[in-house]
Amino acid sequence: MRALVYRGPYRVEVREKDMPRIEHHNDAVVKVEMGAICGSDLHLYHGMMPDTRVGTTFGHEFIGTVHEVGPSVRNLKVGDRVMVPFNVFCGTCFFCARGLYSNCHNVNPNATAVGGMYGYSHTTGGYDGGQAEYVRVPFADAGPSLIPDWISDETAVLLTDALPTGYFGAQLADIVEGDTVVVLGAGPVGLFAARSAWLMGAGRVIVVDHLEHRLEKARTFAFAETYNFAEHDDIVVLLKRVTDHLGADRVIDAVGAEADGNLLMHVTSAKLKLQGGSPVALNWAIDAVRKGGTVSVVGAYGPMFSAVKFGDAMNKGLTLRMNQCPVKRQWPRLLEHLRAGYFDPTEIVTHRIPLEHLPEGYHIMSAKLDGCIKPLVTVGD
Amino acid sequence: MPYPADKPSRAPSSEELRARIPGWGADLDPADRPSVPRERFDPRATGAWWDLPEQQPETYPRERSIEHARLTPVFGTTYPPRGVSGAIRRLAFRRYSEARAAHWLLLLAADRVDVVESSVRELTSGRVSNPVATGLRSEVTHGGPDPRTTARRVDHNHRWMDPIVTAGPLVAAGVGAVLVGRRLLRRP
């Protein structure tokens, strides 16, 4: 089969690879029809995530058709069209039983600090991802769901990570009616978090980024006030000024490990890998939120330490909430919202890239060329 | 002026927002959101029907975190450790917990060694992939007027480091190989 293959930092190619096999009785093999590049794939692409082995296939956002099922699979059959959450999870361990599917303890022997994910290095279990023609899907009875016939394939792909993660980020922020919510980062997750903040009754939604085309999308898709931090000497002071010097009630970090805005932090983390992630956005969140406020973190960080301003968080009495999104837990309510027509998530899709052109897709996404916000990946016909 | 008890309201009223933004307030009740409460015991919520999952066969000595009691019932089998990078990875897993920086730094070092090893392996097998970078064609096909210089962006100032990150380990390995080779040739 054809698959994207990691060769080293900034080097990926599409080549022939062995077909995935059923390795556990509850596995399925899914023939991928559509996928996506996620902002967090860039951490792998840039060589930041420990234990990213040469040959790995990335891709944790994908939908497809069930091609083969293991002998104990009951809920799916060959030919079913499924959307697959980015989490690999068993459904019944201590954590899954309590709804923490992203923290499953039964799928990742390599680490206890992170659950399982498709195509996200051996640190998350060593599973190949869906930027390929076929992919192994463990615990097929727990993870995937049939794609409802009334949603488009593109919407289904966005339901496997970006949309639920943004929606989850707004929930973690504990928003109450009338709150001022700041979202750092206007990538796909930030845009969905900003749009979701309104669902939870926000009174103001402010989005910060340095990419003008993304801020434009934040204004039109998420009805947000926007600020380009590259145009301001100190974005924290600006955010204080526009919140009457109290700070925002809630701040959502939708940036994560490769945050720009402080060259030293970016270089020591993204280039030299001496930190688990650049804490620029997180530190801005801690400083821009009001005392007693909530910081929600859905931006992805690596397992190493980062230079986080913890003293400010403590002295301000903040609540810090964070997790990888338990995707399947979000689906019923999100499907209700989509059926009600509150918004169309595909408005943020900017590129549709064939599998064979994925190396170009990664470069476009990494360098933010061509107004890129969300690139989808088309596989097969 | 001293700071007052009330938050100065710059936000539009809820009625105004409900009229302007589709779905505003659909999840208004903080207690009625999908991930609230954070932990909700329901082991049958996903479709999983087993009490304990079966064990996937271990076909090679699968490396695992020493913080785990046992090998997890399911695991990825892609790219078992091999070569020098594999030895470093096995050491990182055997010796250090996830709490130790040495664990992660060894894994990162192994990643760089893996790049060099796999490049050497490819060269000796006669197959050569692009040694520098891939996807650069999009600079022409999707670059247009270069957005890094036409727009105000803060990622412009560290782009020059990307080629060093990309080719650095390979250049270092090449230089090392030449030095070792010269020394061996000079020996009587």
Coordinates of C-alpha atoms in Angstrom, one line a residue:
Chain A
M1 CA 0.0 0.0 0.0
R2 CA 1.0 3.7 -0.3
A3 CA 1.7 5.6 2.9
L4 CA 3.4 8.7 4.2
V5 CA 6.7 7.8 5.8
Y6 CA 8.8 9.8 8.2
R7 CA 12.5 10.0 7.2
G8 CA 13.8 12.6 9.7
P9 CA 13.0 16.1 10.8
Y10 CA 11.3 18.0 7.9
R11 CA 11.6 15.0 5.7
V12 CA 8.6 12.8 4.8
E13 CA 7.9 10.9 1.6
V14 CA 5.1 8.7 0.2
R15 CA 6.2 5.1 -0.6
E16 CA 5.2 1.5 -0.6
K17 CA 4.7 -0.1 2.7
D18 CA 3.4 -3.5 4.1
M19 CA -0.3 -3.7 4.7
P20 CA -1.4 -3.5 8.3
R21 CA -2.6 -6.8 9.8
I22 CA -5.1 -7.9 12.5
E23 CA -2.9 -8.3 15.5
H24 CA -5.5 -8.6 18.3
H25 CA -8.9 -10.2 18.1
N26 CA -10.7 -6.9 18.4
D27 CA -8.7 -5.1 15.7
A28 CA -10.1 -3.8 12.4
V29 CA -8.2 -2.7 9.3
V30 CA -9.8 0.4 7.8
K31 CA -9.3 1.5 4.2
V32 CA -8.8 5.2 4.5
E33 CA -10.8 7.5 2.3
M34 CA -10.0 10.9 3.8
G35 CA -7.7 12.3 6.4
A36 CA -6.1 15.5 7.5
I37 CA -2.9 17.1 8.7
C38 CA -3.2 18.3 12.2
G39 CA -1.2 21.1 13.7
S40 CA 0.2 18.6 16.2
D41 CA 1.5 16.5 13.3
L42 CA 4.0 19.3 12.9
H43 CA 5.6 18.5 16.2
L44 CA 6.4 15.0 14.7
Y45 CA 7.4 16.5 11.4
H46 CA 9.8 18.9 13.1
G47 CA 11.4 16.0 15.1
M48 CA 10.2 17.3 18.5
M49 CA 8.3 14.3 19.8
P50 CA 10.6 11.8 21.5
D51 CA 10.7 8.2 20.0
T52 CA 9.5 9.1 16.5
R53 CA 11.0 6.3 14.6
V54 CA 12.1 6.5 11.0
G55 CA 9.4 4.8 8.9
T56 CA 6.5 5.9 11.0
T57 CA 3.3 6.8 9.2
F58 CA 1.6 9.9 10.7
G59 CA -2.1 10.8 10.7
H60 CA -4.6 10.7 13.6
E61 CA -7.5 12.3 11.8
F62 CA -9.1 9.9 9.3
I63 CA -12.3 8.2 8.1
G64 CA -12.7 5.2 5.9
T65 CA -14.3 1.8 5.2
V66 CA -13.9 -1.3 7.3
H67 CA -11.7 -3.6 5.2
E68 CA -11.2 -6.5 7.6
V69 CA -12.3 -7.3 11.2
G70 CA -10.8 -9.5 13.9
P71 CA -12.7 -12.5 15.2
S72 CA -14.1 -10.8 18.3
V73 CA -15.4 -7.6 16.6
R74 CA -19.2 -7.4 17.0
N75 CA -20.2 -3.7 16.4
L76 CA -18.6 -3.3 12.9
K77 CA -18.6 -5.3 9.7
V78 CA -16.7 -5.2 6.5
G79 CA -18.0 -2.3 4.3
D80 CA -19.1 -0.1 7.2
R81 CA -18.1 3.5 6.8
V82 CA -16.5 4.8 10.0
M83 CA -15.0 7.8 11.6
V84 CA -12.2 7.0 14.0
P85 CA -11.3 9.1 17.1
F86 CA -7.7 10.1 17.2
N87 CA -7.5 8.3 20.6
V88 CA -6.7 4.6 20.7
F89 CA -8.6 3.3 23.7
C90 CA -10.0 0.1 25.2
G91 CA -13.2 1.5 26.8
T92 CA -13.0 -0.5 30.0
C93 CA -9.8 0.3 32.0
F94 CA -10.0 2.4 35.1
F95 CA -9.7 5.6 33.1
C96 CA -11.9 4.7 30.1
A97 CA -14.6 3.5 32.5
R98 CA -14.8 7.0 33.8
G99 CA -14.9 8.7 30.4
L100 CA -11.2 9.6 30.2
Y101 CA -10.7 7.8 26.8
S102 CA -7.7 9.9 26.0
N103 CA -6.0 8.6 29.1
C104 CA -6.5 4.9 28.4
H105 CA -4.1 2.7 30.4
N106 CA -4.4 -0.4 28.2
V107 CA -3.0 0.7 24.9
N108 CA 0.3 2.4 25.4
P109 CA 3.1 0.3 26.9
N110 CA 5.7 3.0 26.2
A111 CA 4.3 5.6 28.6
T112 CA 1.9 6.0 31.4
A113 CA 1.7 9.8 31.1
V114 CA -0.1 9.7 27.8
G115 CA -2.7 7.5 26.2
G116 CA -2.7 5.9 22.8
M117 CA -2.9 7.8 19.5
Y118 CA -2.7 6.9 15.8
G119 CA 0.5 7.9 14.1
Y120 CA 2.0 9.8 16.9
S121 CA 5.3 8.2 17.7
H122 CA 6.1 5.3 20.1
T123 CA 5.6 7.7 23.0
T124 CA 1.8 7.2 22.3
G125 CA 2.0 3.5 21.7
G126 CA 3.8 2.9 18.4
Y127 CA 0.7 2.8 16.2
D128 CA 0.9 3.7 12.5
G129 CA -1.5 6.5 11.4
G130 CA -4.0 7.1 8.8
Q131 CA -2.0 9.1 6.2
A132 CA -2.0 5.9 4.2
E133 CA -4.3 3.7 2.2
Y134 CA -4.9 1.3 5.1
V135 CA -4.6 1.5 8.9
R136 CA -4.9 -0.8 11.8
V137 CA -7.6 0.2 14.3
P138 CA -7.3 -1.5 17.7
F139 CA -10.4 -2.0 19.9
A140 CA -12.7 -1.6 16.9
D141 CA -15.8 -2.1 19.1
A142 CA -14.8 0.8 21.4
G143 CA -13.4 3.5 19.2
P144 CA -14.9 4.0 15.7
S145 CA -18.5 5.0 15.0
L146 CA -20.6 4.7 11.8
I147 CA -20.6 8.0 9.9
P148 CA -24.2 9.4 10.0
D149 CA -25.5 9.6 6.4
W150 CA -26.5 13.3 6.8
I151 CA -23.0 14.6 7.4
S152 CA -20.3 15.1 4.7
D153 CA -17.0 13.2 4.6
E154 CA -15.2 16.4 5.3
T155 CA -17.3 17.1 8.4
A156 CA -16.7 13.5 9.6
V157 CA -12.9 14.0 9.3
L158 CA -13.1 17.2 11.3
L159 CA -15.1 15.2 14.0
T160 CA -12.1 12.9 14.6
D161 CA -10.0 15.5 16.3
A162 CA -10.1 19.3 15.5
L163 CA -13.7 20.1 16.2
P164 CA -14.1 17.9 19.4
T165 CA -10.8 19.2 20.7
G166 CA -11.8 22.8 20.3
Y167 CA -15.2 22.2 21.8
F168 CA -13.6 20.3 24.7
G169 CA -11.2 23.2 25.2
A170 CA -14.1 25.6 25.7
Q171 CA -15.6 23.1 28.2
L172 CA -12.4 23.0 30.1
A173 CA -12.5 26.7 30.4
D174 CA -15.6 26.5 32.7
I175 CA -17.3 29.3 30.8
V176 CA -20.4 30.9 32.4
E177 CA -22.8 33.4 30.8
G178 CA -21.2 36.7 30.0
D179 CA -17.6 35.6 30.4
T180 CA -14.8 37.2 28.4
V181 CA -12.9 34.4 26.7
V182 CA -9.5 34.8 25.1
V183 CA -8.3 32.1 22.7
L184 CA -4.6 32.0 21.9
G185 CA -4.0 30.6 18.5
A186 CA -6.3 30.8 15.4
G187 CA -5.6 27.4 14.0
P188 CA -8.3 24.8 13.5
V189 CA -8.6 24.0 17.2
G190 CA -8.5 27.7 18.3
L191 CA -11.2 28.6 15.7
F192 CA -13.4 25.7 16.9
A193 CA -12.8 26.6 20.6
A194 CA -13.7 30.3 19.9
R195 CA -16.9 29.2 18.1
S196 CA -17.7 26.8 20.9
A197 CA -17.3 29.5 23.6
W198 CA -20.4 31.2 22.2
L199 CA -22.4 27.9 22.6
M200 CA -21.5 28.1 26.3
G201 CA -22.7 31.6 26.7
A202 CA -19.5 33.7 26.4
G203 CA -20.1 37.5 26.3
R204 CA -16.9 38.3 24.4
V205 CA -14.6 36.1 22.5
I206 CA -11.1 37.4 21.6
V207 CA -8.7 35.5 19.4
V208 CA -4.9 36.2 19.2
D209 CA -2.5 35.0 16.5
H210 CA 0.1 36.5 14.2
L211 CA -1.2 35.1 10.9
E212 CA -3.5 37.6 9.4
H213 CA -5.5 35.1 7.2
R214 CA -6.3 33.0 10.3
L215 CA -7.4 36.1 12.3
E216 CA -9.7 37.0 9.3
K217 CA -11.2 33.5 9.7
A218 CA -11.6 34.1 13.4
R219 CA -13.6 37.2 12.6
T220 CA -15.9 35.6 10.0
F221 CA -16.3 32.0 11.3
A222 CA -16.0 32.6 15.0
F223 CA -17.4 36.2 15.3
A224 CA -14.3 37.1 17.4
E225 CA -12.5 40.3 18.2
T226 CA -9.0 39.7 17.0
Y227 CA -5.5 40.9 17.8
N228 CA -2.3 40.3 15.9
F229 CA 0.4 40.0 18.5
A230 CA 3.1 40.8 16.0
E231 CA 1.7 44.3 15.8
H232 CA 1.8 44.9 19.6
D233 CA 4.8 45.3 21.8
D234 CA 3.3 43.4 24.7
I235 CA 0.2 41.3 24.0
V236 CA -0.5 40.8 27.7
V237 CA -0.7 44.5 28.4
L238 CA -3.0 44.9 25.4
L239 CA -5.3 42.1 26.7
K240 CA -5.4 43.7 30.1
R241 CA -6.2 47.0 28.5
V242 CA -9.2 45.6 26.6
T243 CA -10.5 43.8 29.7
D244 CA -10.5 46.9 31.9
H245 CA -7.2 45.8 33.5
L246 CA -8.9 42.9 35.2
G247 CA -7.8 40.2 32.7
A248 CA -10.0 37.8 30.8
D249 CA -12.2 35.4 32.8
R250 CA -11.0 32.4 30.8
V251 CA -8.1 31.9 28.5
I252 CA -7.7 28.9 26.2
D253 CA -4.2 27.9 25.0
A254 CA -4.8 26.4 21.5
V255 CA -1.2 26.8 20.4
G256 CA 1.0 24.3 22.3
A257 CA 4.6 23.2 21.7
E258 CA 5.8 25.4 18.9
A259 CA 4.5 28.8 20.1
D260 CA 6.1 31.8 18.6
G261 CA 6.4 35.2 20.1
N262 CA 9.5 34.7 22.2
L263 CA 12.6 33.7 20.1
L264 CA 14.5 32.2 23.0
M265 CA 11.6 29.9 24.1
H266 CA 10.8 28.9 20.5
V267 CA 14.4 28.0 19.6
T268 CA 15.2 26.1 22.9
S269 CA 12.0 24.0 22.4
A270 CA 11.2 23.7 18.7
K271 CA 14.8 23.8 17.3
L272 CA 17.0 22.5 20.2
K273 CA 14.4 20.3 21.8
L274 CA 15.6 21.3 25.3
Q275 CA 12.0 21.9 26.5
G276 CA 8.9 19.8 26.1
G277 CA 7.3 22.7 24.3
S278 CA 7.6 26.4 23.9
P279 CA 5.5 27.8 26.9
V280 CA 5.0 31.3 25.3
A281 CA 1.2 30.9 24.8
L282 CA 0.8 29.2 28.2
N283 CA 2.7 31.9 29.9
W284 CA 0.6 34.6 28.1
A285 CA -2.5 32.7 29.2
I286 CA -1.4 32.7 32.8
D287 CA -0.6 36.4 32.7
A288 CA -3.6 37.5 30.7
V289 CA -6.3 35.7 32.6
R290 CA -7.9 37.4 35.6
K291 CA -7.1 36.4 39.2
G292 CA -9.3 33.4 40.1
G293 CA -9.8 32.7 36.4
T294 CA -9.4 29.5 34.4
V295 CA -6.7 28.6 31.9
S296 CA -7.7 25.8 29.6
V297 CA -4.9 24.0 27.7
V298 CA -5.6 22.0 24.6
G299 CA -2.4 22.9 22.7
A300 CA -0.2 19.8 22.6
Y301 CA 3.1 19.7 24.6
G302 CA 5.8 17.1 24.7
P303 CA 6.7 15.0 27.8
M304 CA 9.8 17.1 28.7
F305 CA 9.6 20.0 31.1
S306 CA 8.9 23.6 30.0
A307 CA 9.7 26.9 31.6
V308 CA 6.1 27.7 32.7
K309 CA 5.5 30.7 35.0
F310 CA 4.0 28.7 37.7
G311 CA 4.4 31.3 40.4
D312 CA 2.1 33.7 38.6
A313 CA -0.5 30.9 38.3
M314 CA -0.2 30.2 42.0
N315 CA -0.3 33.8 43.2
K316 CA -3.3 34.5 41.0
G317 CA -5.3 31.6 42.3
L318 CA -5.8 30.2 38.8
T319 CA -7.6 27.0 37.8
L320 CA -5.5 25.2 35.2
R321 CA -7.5 22.6 33.2
M322 CA -6.2 20.5 30.4
N323 CA -6.2 17.1 28.7
Q324 CA -6.2 15.5 25.3
C325 CA -9.8 15.4 24.1
P326 CA -11.8 12.2 24.8
V327 CA -13.3 12.5 21.3
K328 CA -16.1 9.9 21.4
R329 CA -17.6 11.6 24.5
Q330 CA -18.1 14.8 22.5
W331 CA -19.8 13.3 19.4
P332 CA -23.5 13.0 20.5
R333 CA -23.8 16.6 21.5
L334 CA -21.7 17.9 18.6
L335 CA -23.8 16.0 16.1
E336 CA -26.9 17.6 17.7
H337 CA -25.3 21.0 17.2
L338 CA -24.4 20.2 13.6
R339 CA -27.9 18.9 12.8
A340 CA -29.3 22.1 14.3
G341 CA -27.1 24.0 11.8
Y342 CA -25.3 26.2 14.3
F343 CA -22.2 26.2 12.2
D344 CA -20.4 24.4 9.3
P345 CA -17.0 23.2 10.4
T346 CA -15.8 22.7 6.8
E347 CA -15.6 26.5 6.5
I348 CA -12.1 26.3 7.9
V349 CA -10.8 23.8 5.3
T350 CA -8.4 25.5 3.0
H351 CA -6.6 22.7 1.1
R352 CA -7.5 19.2 -0.2
I353 CA -4.2 17.4 -0.8
P354 CA -3.9 13.9 -2.5
L355 CA -1.9 11.4 -0.5
E356 CA 0.8 11.4 -3.1
H357 CA 1.4 15.1 -2.6
L358 CA 1.5 15.0 1.2
P359 CA 5.2 16.1 1.5
E360 CA 4.2 19.3 -0.2
G361 CA 1.2 19.4 2.2
Y362 CA 3.4 19.2 5.2
H363 CA 5.6 22.0 3.9
I364 CA 2.6 24.2 3.2
M365 CA 1.2 23.5 6.7
S366 CA 4.5 24.0 8.4
A367 CA 5.5 27.2 6.6
K368 CA 1.9 28.4 6.6
L369 CA 2.0 29.0 2.9
D370 CA -1.0 29.8 0.6
G371 CA -3.3 30.9 3.4
C372 CA -3.3 27.5 4.9
I373 CA -5.5 26.8 7.9
K374 CA -6.8 23.2 7.6
P375 CA -5.5 20.8 4.9
L376 CA -7.5 17.6 4.3
V377 CA -5.9 14.5 2.7
T378 CA -7.7 12.7 0.0
V379 CA -6.9 9.0 -0.4
G380 CA -7.8 6.8 -3.4
D381 CA -10.3 7.9 -6.0
Chain B
M1 CA -10.1 55.6 39.8
P2 CA -10.2 52.6 42.1
Y3 CA -11.3 49.2 40.7
P4 CA -15.0 48.7 41.5
A5 CA -16.7 45.5 42.5
D6 CA -18.6 45.0 39.3
K7 CA -17.0 44.0 36.0
P8 CA -17.4 46.9 33.6
S9 CA -19.6 45.4 30.9
R10 CA -18.2 45.7 27.4
A11 CA -20.1 42.6 26.3
P12 CA -23.4 42.9 24.4
S13 CA -26.4 41.5 26.2
S14 CA -27.3 37.9 26.1
E15 CA -30.4 38.6 24.0
E16 CA -28.3 40.5 21.5
L17 CA -25.8 37.7 21.2
R18 CA -28.5 35.0 21.0
A19 CA -30.0 36.9 18.0
R20 CA -26.7 37.4 16.3
I21 CA -24.7 34.2 16.8
P22 CA -26.3 30.9 15.7
G23 CA -26.4 28.5 18.7
W24 CA -25.4 31.0 21.3
G25 CA -26.1 29.6 24.7
A26 CA -27.0 26.1 23.4
D27 CA -24.7 24.7 26.1
L28 CA -25.3 27.5 28.6
D29 CA -25.8 25.2 31.6
P30 CA -22.3 24.4 33.0
A31 CA -23.6 21.1 34.4
D32 CA -25.0 19.9 31.1
R33 CA -21.9 19.6 28.9
P34 CA -20.5 16.4 27.5
S35 CA -17.4 16.3 29.6
V36 CA -19.1 17.4 32.8
P37 CA -18.6 15.9 35.3
R38 CA -15.1 15.1 34.3
E39 CA -15.2 11.5 35.5
R40 CA -18.5 9.7 35.0
F41 CA -18.5 5.9 35.6
D42 CA -19.9 4.1 32.6
P43 CA -17.8 1.2 31.3
R44 CA -20.3 0.4 28.6
A45 CA -20.6 3.9 27.1
T46 CA -18.3 3.2 24.2
G47 CA -19.6 -0.1 22.8
A48 CA -16.8 -2.1 24.5
W49 CA -18.5 -5.3 25.8
W50 CA -15.6 -7.1 27.6
D51 CA -14.7 -6.8 31.3
L52 CA -11.0 -7.3 30.6
P53 CA -9.5 -7.2 27.1
E54 CA -7.6 -10.1 25.7
Q55 CA -3.8 -9.9 25.5
Q56 CA -2.3 -9.2 22.1
P57 CA 0.5 -11.8 21.4
E58 CA 4.0 -10.4 22.1
T59 CA 6.0 -11.4 19.0
Y60 CA 9.3 -9.7 20.1
P61 CA 10.5 -8.3 23.5
R62 CA 8.3 -5.3 23.5
E63 CA 9.9 -2.3 25.2
R64 CA 7.7 -0.7 27.9
S65 CA 7.8 2.0 30.5
I66 CA 9.0 0.7 33.9
E67 CA 6.0 2.6 35.4
H68 CA 3.7 0.0 33.9
A69 CA 3.0 -3.1 35.9
R70 CA 2.9 -5.2 32.7
L71 CA 2.8 -5.1 29.0
T72 CA -0.5 -3.5 28.0
P73 CA -3.1 -5.8 26.3
V74 CA -2.8 -3.9 23.0
F75 CA 0.3 -2.2 21.6
G76 CA 1.8 -1.0 18.4
T77 CA 4.2 -3.3 16.7
T78 CA 5.7 -0.9 14.1
Y79 CA 9.5 -0.5 13.9
P80 CA 10.9 -2.6 16.8
P81 CA 14.2 -1.2 18.1
R82 CA 17.2 -2.1 16.0
G83 CA 20.8 -1.1 15.6
V84 CA 22.5 1.5 17.7
S85 CA 19.3 3.6 18.0
G86 CA 17.5 0.5 19.2
A87 CA 20.1 -0.1 21.9
I88 CA 19.7 3.5 23.1
R89 CA 15.9 3.2 23.1
R90 CA 16.1 -0.1 25.1
L91 CA 18.4 1.5 27.6
A92 CA 16.0 4.5 28.0
F93 CA 13.1 2.1 28.7
R94 CA 15.0 -0.4 30.8
R95 CA 16.8 2.1 33.1
Y96 CA 14.8 5.3 33.4
S97 CA 11.2 6.1 34.3
E98 CA 9.2 8.8 32.4
A99 CA 9.9 11.1 35.4
R100 CA 13.6 11.3 34.4
A101 CA 14.9 13.7 31.8
A102 CA 17.4 11.1 30.9
H103 CA 14.6 8.9 29.5
W104 CA 13.4 11.5 27.1
L105 CA 16.8 12.9 26.2
L106 CA 18.0 9.4 25.3
L107 CA 14.9 8.8 23.2
L108 CA 15.5 12.1 21.4
A109 CA 19.2 11.1 20.8
A110 CA 18.1 7.8 19.5
D111 CA 15.8 9.5 17.0
R112 CA 18.8 11.4 15.6
V113 CA 20.9 8.3 15.4
D114 CA 18.0 6.5 13.8
V115 CA 18.0 9.1 11.0
V116 CA 21.7 8.5 10.3
E117 CA 21.4 4.7 10.6
S118 CA 18.4 4.5 8.2
S119 CA 20.2 6.8 5.7
V120 CA 23.3 4.5 5.8
R121 CA 21.0 1.5 5.5
E122 CA 19.3 3.0 2.4
L123 CA 22.6 3.9 0.8
T124 CA 24.0 0.4 1.2
S125 CA 20.8 -1.1 -0.2
G126 CA 21.0 1.1 -3.2
R127 CA 17.9 3.2 -2.5
V128 CA 18.3 6.9 -1.9
S129 CA 15.6 9.1 -0.7
N130 CA 15.8 12.9 -0.8
P131 CA 18.6 13.7 1.7
V132 CA 17.7 17.3 2.4
A133 CA 14.0 17.9 2.6
T134 CA 10.8 17.2 0.9
G135 CA 7.8 19.2 -0.1
L136 CA 9.9 22.2 -1.1
R137 CA 8.2 22.2 -4.5
S138 CA 5.3 23.9 -2.8
E139 CA 7.4 27.0 -2.3
V140 CA 6.8 27.4 -6.1
T141 CA 3.4 25.9 -6.5
H142 CA 1.7 27.3 -3.3
G143 CA 4.1 30.1 -2.3
G144 CA 2.6 32.9 -4.4
P145 CA 4.1 36.1 -3.0
D146 CA 6.0 34.8 -0.1
P147 CA 3.7 35.2 2.9
R148 CA 6.6 35.2 5.3
T149 CA 7.9 38.5 3.9
T150 CA 4.7 40.2 2.7
A151 CA 2.8 39.7 6.0
R152 CA 3.8 40.6 9.5
R153 CA 4.8 37.2 10.9
V154 CA 7.0 36.4 13.8
D155 CA 8.1 32.9 12.6
H156 CA 10.3 34.6 9.9
N157 CA 13.2 35.2 12.1
H158 CA 14.1 31.6 12.8
R159 CA 13.4 30.0 9.4
W160 CA 17.2 30.0 8.7
M161 CA 17.6 27.4 11.3
D162 CA 15.4 24.8 9.6
P163 CA 18.1 23.6 7.1
I164 CA 20.5 23.1 10.0
V165 CA 17.9 21.0 11.9
T166 CA 17.1 19.1 8.7
A167 CA 20.6 18.3 7.4
G168 CA 22.6 18.8 10.6
P169 CA 22.7 15.1 11.8
L170 CA 23.4 13.9 8.3
V171 CA 26.3 16.3 7.7
A172 CA 27.7 15.5 11.2
A173 CA 27.5 11.8 10.4
G174 CA 29.2 12.4 7.0
V175 CA 32.0 14.4 8.5
G176 CA 32.5 11.8 11.2
A177 CA 32.6 9.0 8.6
V178 CA 35.2 10.9 6.6
L179 CA 37.4 11.6 9.6
V180 CA 37.3 8.0 10.8
G181 CA 37.9 6.8 7.2
R182 CA 41.0 9.0 6.9
R183 CA 42.4 7.8 10.2
L184 CA 41.9 4.2 9.2
L185 CA 43.6 4.7 5.8
R186 CA 46.6 6.5 7.3
R187 CA 47.3 3.6 9.6
P188 CA 50.3 1.5 8.4

